[in-house]
Each structure stands twice: as structure tokens, then as C-alpha cells.
């Protein structure tokens, strides 16, 4: 019998299942020219073969066989996820429409009547092998695409974390500069008070030395008392009596300011608590405000209009970072003098914090871009555009959201919504 040569790239494998050895031999010899051929003389043997390592790309399945018939073999192939996608062509002497319908309904890709012309058999086989290869290629491509999507997703996550990290470092840098400035001032005058006190005590020791010498004189030399009086005037004892307690009080005040700054920093950073906790947001806002309110933000008047808030489940040090970013943005939007108002409130399940300023406001075309990483309208070197993007990620990780309303020239309000509970 003649046959067309099918165009096959690599040899596909075909499983021939037939209880008739003549059929097996005729079909087998014809197919072997183009494909690797496996044979099974019964349904049971066919099922054993498909469980093996070498899975056929196509099965030619006889229907009428003793023991397990082709329909049963087909049903079992379809029931097993490892074999259900192998295409099956029924090759049978059953020629009624109902038989063909039944075979196709069970999931066969084709139905060929015996006896058949070998070229027709080969043409059908070739078509289904090509289809199977195309399907396999699609599956491979899908798997590759899924892996690629997953890889990009992980890469995005990694970059996002890096962005958050750099924003954190930038924020710490900004904070450190503000804190250094705040600490520098009291430290400066405590240092200068200590050198004044040092001079005063040297004078006092000179006076005390003279007293000591006077006490050792018997009898006291006539001009000694006069010399003492002159020395007392020279060191200005009356002034020292007044100034020394002043200097000490002032230095104590300066040092308590430094202590307060450090306590506030500790609270702001919540050094001891990187865990979720129940927190009073007003405390978070206050400790952030204490750090925020330094020299560079003195052009803003901050007003608090706190409502009644329940404690909420959160990571306080992260929320402090959010409030700090919003406060810094508000202060930067106020050019000369202006107000920042912090309002709070809640409903049954969520709390909100508004940070409103009467600064320059936001242009409508910028409103949709505010939370994009690196979006900034500030001059080079003045902002990297990560404050809001980092704030939004933190709020999102708390299952909350940030809303913005703004009018150019009038000011902006950023509202942070947070759930009371994380359940
Ligand atoms: N309260 C505000 N008033 C006016 N514009 C604002 C306000 N808050 C944010 N913006 C605008 O949104 C932009 C992005 O803010 P974001 O905090 O993300 O970055 P940035 O402040 O520019 O830089 P960074 O915070 O990284 O130092 C700002 O450049 C500014 O144009
Ligand atoms: Mg900012």
C-alpha cells in the first residue's frame, strides 16, 4: 500500500491497540516508517504501557476487544490526569452513527472505520500528531509565560522593597538632620555655660584661697581685710551669686530638652516594637509631631482637632513614617507661613486621620500621579518622590487607603483610612 510521507520533525510515538495481530502488523509496518510504534494486544496492556515512562503522542484504539473494550480503555485514560490529554483515534469495524457518536462523546479526536486505506490512516494520524505538537508547544509557552510573570512579579516586589528601603534611609537622613539641629542648640549653650562656670569657679577658688590665707594669719595683717574686699569686688561675687544658679538652671533645661528629643525619637521609632500591636494613634501622631516640629518647620502652625479614636491594630513605627511623610509634604507645600491641621475620627470599622494644609495645593494633572515612585515636583536634590509611594505601601499593608483632595492655591488634605482590626 502506498502512503504519503508525513512531515515530522522528531519521531512521535504511536500506540497501536488491537487484539487482531494482522491489523497490528499491517498498521504497524505502515506507521513505523514515520513514527516510533508501541503495540498492545489488549486494553489492559494498553493501560500498562501508558503508565510507563514513554507516553505515546497518539493512540489508535480498537473498540471490540475481548476483556476490556476500547470504550472502557478510553474511559480510564480520560479519568487519569496523566493520560487524559493523549489524543485517541478509534479504529473499528463498528460503523453505525451511534457507535461513532459514542466514541466521540467519550473524548476521541477521530473515528476511522476498518478496513481503511493506509494513506487515509496516515493522513489522519499526521493531522492529529501536528495538532498535538501545536498543543504541546502552547502548553510549554504558557508554562514559560506563567514562570516569567511570576519571575517579574518577584522582581517587582524586590524592587519595591528596595525603594521602600531607600525612602526609609532618605527619611532617616532628613530626620537625623532635623534632630542634629535640635540637639545642637541646647548642647551649644550647655557647653558655653560650662566654660563660664569654669571661669567663675576659678575666680571663686582665688577668693577662697585668700580667705584661707586670712584665716591662717595671727594677728591679721592690717591691709589684709582691705585686700579681701578688693578681691571680692574684682571677682564680682554678687554677680556670681546670681549668675551661677541661672547658668545651672539653664543648662538643666537644655539637657532635659535633649532628653525629651531622645525620648521622642525612641517613641517615634518604636525601637522596642517591630510587631503588630494595639495602639492609640493620637500617641503616634504626638510623638511624630514632636520630632517634626523642629527649626525647618517653624513656619507652620500645627493645630490638632482630635476626635475619639479606639486603639487600632498596627505597626506603629511604620505609621509614624506615614504621618511624618504627610507632615513633611504639608510643610513643604507652605512657602512662607501657613497652617497644618490634624483631624481624626472613626466609623464602626475604620479610623481616619486627615493632614490638611493651606499650602500651594496640587495641580489636577498631578493628582493621579502622586503615589507613583519617583514622582516629584521638587527641584533636583530636594525630594526623590518616594514619600507618598512608601506611605501608600505601608497603609496598603495595613489594609487601609489614602485619599487626597486638593485645590491649587488653596491647599490639600490627605486622609489616611485604617481598619480598627486586622481580622
Ligand atoms: N501636601 C501637599 N501639597 C502639595 N503638593 C504635594 C503635597 N503632598 C505631596 N505633594 C506633591 O506630590 C509629590 C510627591 O510627593 P512625595 O512625598 O512622594 O515625594 P517628594 O515629597 O517630592 O519627595 P520625598 O518625599 O521623597 O522627599 C511632591 O513632589 C508634590 O508635588
Ligand atoms: Mg515627600
XYZ file of N, CA, C and O and ligand atoms in Angstrom, residues 325 329 332 378 387, ligand 2:
21
model
N 5.831 61.600 56.625
C 5.909 61.968 55.197
C 4.825 62.976 54.851
O 5.069 63.955 54.140
N 5.435 66.813 53.661
C 4.892 67.319 52.397
C 4.057 68.570 52.644
O 4.128 69.540 51.887
N 6.294 71.399 53.297
C 7.000 71.836 52.098
C 6.059 72.581 51.138
O 6.512 73.356 50.299
N 9.502 68.611 43.086
C 10.509 69.419 43.776
C 11.776 69.517 42.932
O 12.020 68.665 42.068
N 8.210 59.569 49.113
C 7.460 59.702 50.366
C 6.067 59.100 50.272
O 5.679 58.240 51.070
Mg 7.589 63.926 50.409
